[in-house]
PDB file of C-alpha atoms in Angstrom:
ATOM      1  CA  MET A   8     -41.073  -6.359 -12.556  1.00 52.00           C
ATOM      2  CA  ASN A   9     -37.294  -6.284 -12.875  1.00 72.00           C
ATOM      3  CA  LYS A  10     -35.340  -5.472  -9.742  1.00 95.00           C
ATOM      4  CA  SER A  11     -33.884  -2.006 -10.179  1.00 97.00           C
ATOM      5  CA  ALA A  12     -31.096   0.091  -8.695  1.00 98.00           C
ATOM      6  CA  LEU A  13     -30.073   3.731  -8.898  1.00 98.00           C
ATOM      7  CA  LEU A  14     -26.557   4.338 -10.203  1.00 98.00           C
ATOM      8  CA  LEU A  15     -25.151   7.813  -9.483  1.00 98.00           C
ATOM      9  CA  ILE A  16     -21.989   8.351 -11.509  1.00 98.00           C
ATOM     10  CA  ASP A  17     -19.215  10.807 -10.609  1.00 98.00           C
ATOM     11  CA  ILE A  18     -21.305  13.389  -8.792  1.00 98.00           C
ATOM     12  CA  GLN A  19     -18.128  14.842  -7.337  1.00 98.00           C
ATOM     13  CA  ASN A  20     -17.081  18.290  -6.197  1.00 98.00           C
ATOM     14  CA  ASP A  21     -14.670  19.041  -9.051  1.00 98.00           C
ATOM     15  CA  TYR A  22     -17.610  19.118 -11.482  1.00 98.00           C
ATOM     16  CA  PHE A  23     -19.523  21.837  -9.612  1.00 98.00           C
ATOM     17  CA  PRO A  24     -19.107  25.500 -10.588  1.00 96.00           C
ATOM     18  CA  SER A  25     -20.334  26.319  -7.073  1.00 94.00           C
ATOM     19  CA  PHE A  26     -17.454  24.338  -5.472  1.00 96.00           C
ATOM     20  CA  SER A  27     -14.529  26.593  -4.606  1.00 94.00           C
ATOM     21  CA  GLY A  28     -11.497  25.350  -6.491  1.00 91.00           C
ATOM     22  CA  SER A  29     -13.446  23.198  -8.945  1.00 96.00           C
ATOM     23  CA  LYS A  30     -11.033  21.662 -11.458  1.00 97.00           C
ATOM     24  CA  MET A  31     -13.615  20.764 -14.156  1.00 97.00           C
ATOM     25  CA  PRO A  32     -16.792  22.806 -13.662  1.00 98.00           C
ATOM     26  CA  LEU A  33     -19.682  21.625 -15.809  1.00 98.00           C
ATOM     27  CA  PRO A  34     -22.118  24.396 -16.799  1.00 97.00           C
ATOM     28  CA  ALA A  35     -25.295  22.451 -15.935  1.00 96.00           C
ATOM     29  CA  MET A  36     -24.039  20.447 -12.942  1.00 98.00           C
ATOM     30  CA  ASP A  37     -25.737  22.606 -10.315  1.00 95.00           C
ATOM     31  CA  LYS A  38     -29.029  22.102 -12.167  1.00 96.00           C
ATOM     32  CA  ALA A  39     -28.493  18.361 -12.698  1.00 98.00           C
ATOM     33  CA  ILE A  40     -27.818  17.791  -8.997  1.00 97.00           C
ATOM     34  CA  VAL A  41     -31.317  18.957  -8.101  1.00 98.00           C
ATOM     35  CA  ASN A  42     -32.746  16.119 -10.181  1.00 98.00           C
ATOM     36  CA  ALA A  43     -30.144  13.592  -9.063  1.00 98.00           C
ATOM     37  CA  ASN A  44     -31.085  14.407  -5.474  1.00 98.00           C
ATOM     38  CA  LYS A  45     -34.777  13.800  -6.278  1.00 98.00           C
ATOM     39  CA  LEU A  46     -33.870  10.376  -7.655  1.00 98.00           C
ATOM     40  CA  LEU A  47     -31.736   9.625  -4.617  1.00 98.00           C
ATOM     41  CA  MET A  48     -34.446  10.615  -2.125  1.00 98.00           C
ATOM     42  CA  ALA A  49     -37.072   8.583  -4.021  1.00 98.00           C
ATOM     43  CA  ALA A  50     -34.763   5.551  -4.107  1.00 97.00           C
ATOM     44  CA  ARG A  51     -34.149   5.849  -0.380  1.00 98.00           C
ATOM     45  CA  ASP A  52     -37.890   6.169   0.297  1.00 97.00           C
ATOM     46  CA  SER A  53     -38.671   3.087  -1.794  1.00 96.00           C
ATOM     47  CA  ASN A  54     -35.725   0.987  -0.523  1.00 96.00           C
ATOM     48  CA  THR A  55     -34.289   0.803  -4.038  1.00 97.00           C
ATOM     49  CA  PRO A  56     -30.618  -0.219  -3.997  1.00 98.00           C
ATOM     50  CA  ILE A  57     -28.320   2.775  -4.470  1.00 98.00           C
ATOM     51  CA  ILE A  58     -24.827   2.641  -5.935  1.00 98.00           C
ATOM     52  CA  HIS A  59     -22.514   5.653  -5.925  1.00 98.00           C
ATOM     53  CA  VAL A  60     -19.667   5.571  -8.434  1.00 98.00           C
ATOM     54  CA  LYS A  61     -16.635   7.688  -7.628  1.00 98.00           C
ATOM     55  CA  HIS A  62     -13.926   8.382 -10.188  1.00 98.00           C
ATOM     56  CA  VAL A  63     -10.470   8.775  -8.662  1.00 95.00           C
ATOM     57  CA  MET A  64      -7.604   9.448 -11.001  1.00 95.00           C
ATOM     58  CA  THR A  65      -4.401   7.479 -10.551  1.00 91.00           C
ATOM     59  CA  SER A  66      -2.095  10.498 -10.384  1.00 91.00           C
ATOM     60  CA  ASP A  67      -1.713  13.561  -8.201  1.00 90.00           C
ATOM     61  CA  THR A  68      -1.058  15.515 -11.410  1.00 92.00           C
ATOM     62  CA  ALA A  69      -4.383  14.577 -13.059  1.00 93.00           C
ATOM     63  CA  PRO A  70      -6.444  17.536 -14.271  1.00 94.00           C
ATOM     64  CA  PHE A  71      -9.275  16.748 -11.804  1.00 96.00           C
ATOM     65  CA  PHE A  72     -10.470  14.062  -9.334  1.00 97.00           C
ATOM     66  CA  ARG A  73      -6.964  13.918  -7.898  1.00 95.00           C
ATOM     67  CA  PRO A  74      -6.539  11.284  -5.188  1.00 95.00           C
ATOM     68  CA  ARG A  75      -7.107  12.444  -1.598  1.00 94.00           C
ATOM     69  CA  THR A  76      -8.543  15.854  -2.573  1.00 96.00           C
ATOM     70  CA  LEU A  77     -11.857  17.488  -1.706  1.00 97.00           C
ATOM     71  CA  GLY A  78     -12.516  17.836  -5.427  1.00 97.00           C
ATOM     72  CA  ALA A  79     -12.620  14.048  -5.793  1.00 97.00           C
ATOM     73  CA  GLU A  80     -15.135  13.628  -2.952  1.00 97.00           C
ATOM     74  CA  LEU A  81     -18.799  12.929  -3.646  1.00 98.00           C
ATOM     75  CA  HIS A  82     -20.899  16.086  -3.493  1.00 98.00           C
ATOM     76  CA  GLU A  83     -22.627  16.708  -0.174  1.00 96.00           C
ATOM     77  CA  SER A  84     -26.123  16.653  -1.708  1.00 95.00           C
ATOM     78  CA  VAL A  85     -25.722  12.992  -2.707  1.00 96.00           C
ATOM     79  CA  ARG A  86     -23.459  11.852   0.112  1.00 96.00           C
ATOM     80  CA  PRO A  87     -23.942   8.123   0.702  1.00 98.00           C
ATOM     81  CA  ILE A  88     -25.549   6.845   3.864  1.00 97.00           C
ATOM     82  CA  THR A  89     -25.084   3.494   5.566  1.00 96.00           C
ATOM     83  CA  GLY A  90     -26.073   0.642   3.278  1.00 95.00           C
ATOM     84  CA  GLU A  91     -25.393   2.462   0.012  1.00 98.00           C
ATOM     85  CA  ALA A  92     -22.584   1.051  -2.098  1.00 98.00           C
ATOM     86  CA  ILE A  93     -19.591   3.101  -3.224  1.00 98.00           C
ATOM     87  CA  ILE A  94     -17.659   1.810  -6.217  1.00 98.00           C
ATOM     88  CA  GLU A  95     -14.365   3.503  -7.076  1.00 98.00           C
ATOM     89  CA  LYS A  96     -13.130   3.532 -10.660  1.00 98.00           C
ATOM     90  CA  THR A  97     -10.234   4.911 -12.665  1.00 97.00           C
ATOM     91  CA  LYS A  98     -11.749   4.758 -16.166  1.00 97.00           C
ATOM     92  CA  PRO A  99     -14.929   6.203 -17.754  1.00 97.00           C
ATOM     93  CA  ASN A 100     -16.676   2.800 -17.909  1.00 98.00           C
ATOM     94  CA  SER A 101     -17.912   2.153 -14.367  1.00 98.00           C
ATOM     95  CA  PHE A 102     -17.745  -1.616 -14.950  1.00 98.00           C
ATOM     96  CA  LEU A 103     -14.121  -1.741 -16.107  1.00 98.00           C
ATOM     97  CA  ASN A 104     -11.785  -3.152 -13.431  1.00 98.00           C
ATOM     98  CA  THR A 105     -14.326  -2.573 -10.641  1.00 98.00           C
ATOM     99  CA  GLY A 106     -16.658  -4.789  -8.649  1.00 98.00           C
ATOM    100  CA  LEU A 107     -19.777  -3.112 -10.066  1.00 98.00           C
ATOM    101  CA  GLU A 108     -20.969  -5.991 -12.222  1.00 98.00           C
ATOM    102  CA  ASP A 109     -20.530  -8.533  -9.414  1.00 98.00           C
ATOM    103  CA  TYR A 110     -22.287  -6.215  -6.952  1.00 98.00           C
ATOM    104  CA  ILE A 111     -25.272  -5.858  -9.291  1.00 98.00           C
ATOM    105  CA  ARG A 112     -25.483  -9.529 -10.259  1.00 98.00           C
ATOM    106  CA  ASN A 113     -25.142 -10.734  -6.650  1.00 97.00           C
ATOM    107  CA  ARG A 114     -28.237  -8.679  -5.806  1.00 97.00           C
ATOM    108  CA  LYS A 115     -30.136  -9.928  -8.876  1.00 97.00           C
ATOM    109  CA  ILE A 116     -30.554  -6.381 -10.187  1.00 98.00           C
ATOM    110  CA  GLU A 117     -31.677  -6.323 -13.808  1.00 98.00           C
ATOM    111  CA  HIS A 118     -32.434  -2.636 -14.396  1.00 98.00           C
ATOM    112  CA  LEU A 119     -30.351   0.477 -13.705  1.00 98.00           C
ATOM    113  CA  THR A 120     -31.513   4.069 -13.555  1.00 98.00           C
ATOM    114  CA  ILE A 121     -28.415   6.133 -14.284  1.00 98.00           C
ATOM    115  CA  CYS A 122     -27.563   9.786 -13.696  1.00 98.00           C
ATOM    116  CA  GLY A 123     -24.458  11.901 -13.161  1.00 98.00           C
ATOM    117  CA  ALA A 124     -21.549  13.164 -15.207  1.00 98.00           C
ATOM    118  CA  MET A 125     -20.138  13.610 -17.733  1.00 98.00           C
ATOM    119  CA  SER A 126     -22.743  12.744 -20.342  1.00 98.00           C
ATOM    120  CA  GLN A 127     -20.158  12.397 -23.111  1.00 98.00           C
ATOM    121  CA  MET A 128     -17.736  10.284 -21.090  1.00 98.00           C
ATOM    122  CA  CYS A 129     -18.707   8.216 -18.074  1.00 98.00           C
ATOM    123  CA  ILE A 130     -22.467   8.203 -18.620  1.00 98.00           C
ATOM    124  CA  ASP A 131     -22.083   7.140 -22.254  1.00 98.00           C
ATOM    125  CA  ALA A 132     -19.407   4.514 -21.504  1.00 98.00           C
ATOM    126  CA  THR A 133     -21.290   3.045 -18.547  1.00 98.00           C
ATOM    127  CA  VAL A 134     -24.689   2.913 -20.272  1.00 98.00           C
ATOM    128  CA  ARG A 135     -23.257   1.134 -23.296  1.00 98.00           C
ATOM    129  CA  ALA A 136     -21.320  -1.313 -21.105  1.00 98.00           C
ATOM    130  CA  ALA A 137     -24.382  -2.023 -18.947  1.00 98.00           C
ATOM    131  CA  VAL A 138     -26.476  -2.858 -22.002  1.00 98.00           C
ATOM    132  CA  ASP A 139     -23.691  -5.001 -23.456  1.00 98.00           C
ATOM    133  CA  LEU A 140     -23.672  -6.915 -20.153  1.00 98.00           C
ATOM    134  CA  GLY A 141     -27.423  -7.550 -20.454  1.00 98.00           C
ATOM    135  CA  PHE A 142     -28.862  -4.950 -18.094  1.00 98.00           C
ATOM    136  CA  LYS A 143     -31.851  -2.764 -18.943  1.00 98.00           C
ATOM    137  CA  VAL A 144     -31.055   0.936 -18.534  1.00 98.00           C
ATOM    138  CA  THR A 145     -32.968   4.153 -17.995  1.00 98.00           C
ATOM    139  CA  VAL A 146     -31.062   7.435 -18.149  1.00 98.00           C
ATOM    140  CA  ALA A 147     -32.483  10.410 -16.263  1.00 98.00           C
ATOM    141  CA  CYS A 148     -31.284  12.893 -18.872  1.00 98.00           C
ATOM    142  CA  ASP A 149     -31.937  16.054 -16.854  1.00 98.00           C
ATOM    143  CA  ALA A 150     -29.940  14.614 -13.950  1.00 98.00           C
ATOM    144  CA  CYS A 151     -26.814  14.419 -16.131  1.00 98.00           C
ATOM    145  CA  ALA A 152     -24.355  17.116 -17.168  1.00 98.00           C
ATOM    146  CA  ALA A 153     -21.891  17.560 -20.014  1.00 98.00           C
ATOM    147  CA  ALA A 154     -18.865  19.749 -20.671  1.00 98.00           C
ATOM    148  CA  ASN A 155     -18.233  22.307 -23.374  1.00 98.00           C
ATOM    149  CA  ILE A 156     -15.822  20.635 -25.771  1.00 97.00           C
ATOM    150  CA  GLU A 157     -13.759  21.518 -28.782  1.00 96.00           C
ATOM    151  CA  HIS A 158     -12.784  19.343 -31.714  1.00 95.00           C
ATOM    152  CA  ASN A 159     -10.811  20.282 -34.792  1.00 96.00           C
ATOM    153  CA  GLY A 160     -11.318  23.979 -34.146  1.00 97.00           C
ATOM    154  CA  ILE A 161     -15.062  23.647 -33.581  1.00 97.00           C
ATOM    155  CA  SER A 162     -16.469  24.601 -30.184  1.00 97.00           C
ATOM    156  CA  VAL A 163     -19.460  22.563 -29.097  1.00 97.00           C
ATOM    157  CA  PRO A 164     -21.529  23.946 -26.194  1.00 98.00           C
ATOM    158  CA  PHE A 165     -22.467  21.636 -23.320  1.00 98.00           C
ATOM    159  CA  ASP A 166     -26.164  21.459 -24.197  1.00 98.00           C
ATOM    160  CA  MET A 167     -25.369  20.277 -27.723  1.00 98.00           C
ATOM    161  CA  VAL A 168     -22.796  17.795 -26.389  1.00 98.00           C
ATOM    162  CA  HIS A 169     -25.431  16.459 -23.987  1.00 98.00           C
ATOM    163  CA  ALA A 170     -28.089  16.172 -26.709  1.00 98.00           C
ATOM    164  CA  SER A 171     -25.654  14.491 -29.093  1.00 97.00           C
ATOM    165  CA  ILE A 172     -25.054  11.764 -26.496  1.00 98.00           C
ATOM    166  CA  MET A 173     -28.636  11.327 -25.285  1.00 98.00           C
ATOM    167  CA  ALA A 174     -29.986  10.977 -28.840  1.00 98.00           C
ATOM    168  CA  PRO A 175     -28.023   7.845 -29.807  1.00 97.00           C
ATOM    169  CA  LEU A 176     -28.407   6.353 -26.328  1.00 98.00           C
ATOM    170  CA  SER A 177     -32.180   6.735 -26.602  1.00 97.00           C
ATOM    171  CA  SER A 178     -32.349   5.274 -30.091  1.00 95.00           C
ATOM    172  CA  ILE A 179     -30.537   2.014 -29.320  1.00 92.00           C
ATOM    173  CA  TYR A 180     -29.291   1.571 -25.779  1.00 96.00           C
ATOM    174  CA  ALA A 181     -31.524   3.025 -23.119  1.00 98.00           C
ATOM    175  CA  ASP A 182     -34.821   4.522 -22.151  1.00 98.00           C
ATOM    176  CA  VAL A 183     -33.833   8.185 -21.887  1.00 98.00           C
ATOM    177  CA  ARG A 184     -36.340  10.338 -20.045  1.00 98.00           C
ATOM    178  CA  PRO A 185     -36.651  13.254 -17.621  1.00 98.00           C
ATOM    179  CA  THR A 186     -36.335  12.689 -13.895  1.00 98.00           C
ATOM    180  CA  SER A 187     -40.077  13.218 -13.385  1.00 97.00           C
ATOM    181  CA  ASP A 188     -40.698  10.074 -15.490  1.00 97.00           C
ATOM    182  CA  CYS A 189     -38.120   8.066 -13.507  1.00 96.00           C
ATOM    183  CA  LEU A 190     -39.582   8.608 -10.050  1.00 89.00           C
ATOM    184  CA  PRO A 191     -41.652   5.804  -8.495  1.00 77.00           C
TER     185      PRO A 191
END
């Protein structure tokens, strides 16, 4: 069996509609956190390594995740405890210019279960990078959330954005499944 870890990506206050002053509320984030919390509790119970990734923008004028703000803090329902790693990043790919790869390799982790936000940005970029680096990946699709987006005058609702990311990830890059299938 490959040694596994849980990677929680950008589960930060600014993404939650329920957070007062949210700068980038994602429609399904409050639902996704329920499943992310299940994964976190199961990982803690089974002594699975847990890595929290926190996106902090480089400017106080960024649209969200501004440095030193409550919006950039990890959400209380997945707050790290002693022994859980926190990796800070400034780009969508959690491996880019961070110590994530070294942290994982030093612990001989070969498989990552990934959840968090946003499906179309940081989840997609991190999953693809992880696979390119040789890691096996499972995505807990119902523990991830996407944004409503617009392109070229076409509005795409969050659930379609999410599905349009999970479909190609599941066909080539990762084992994409519901949280219930990811629990030990």
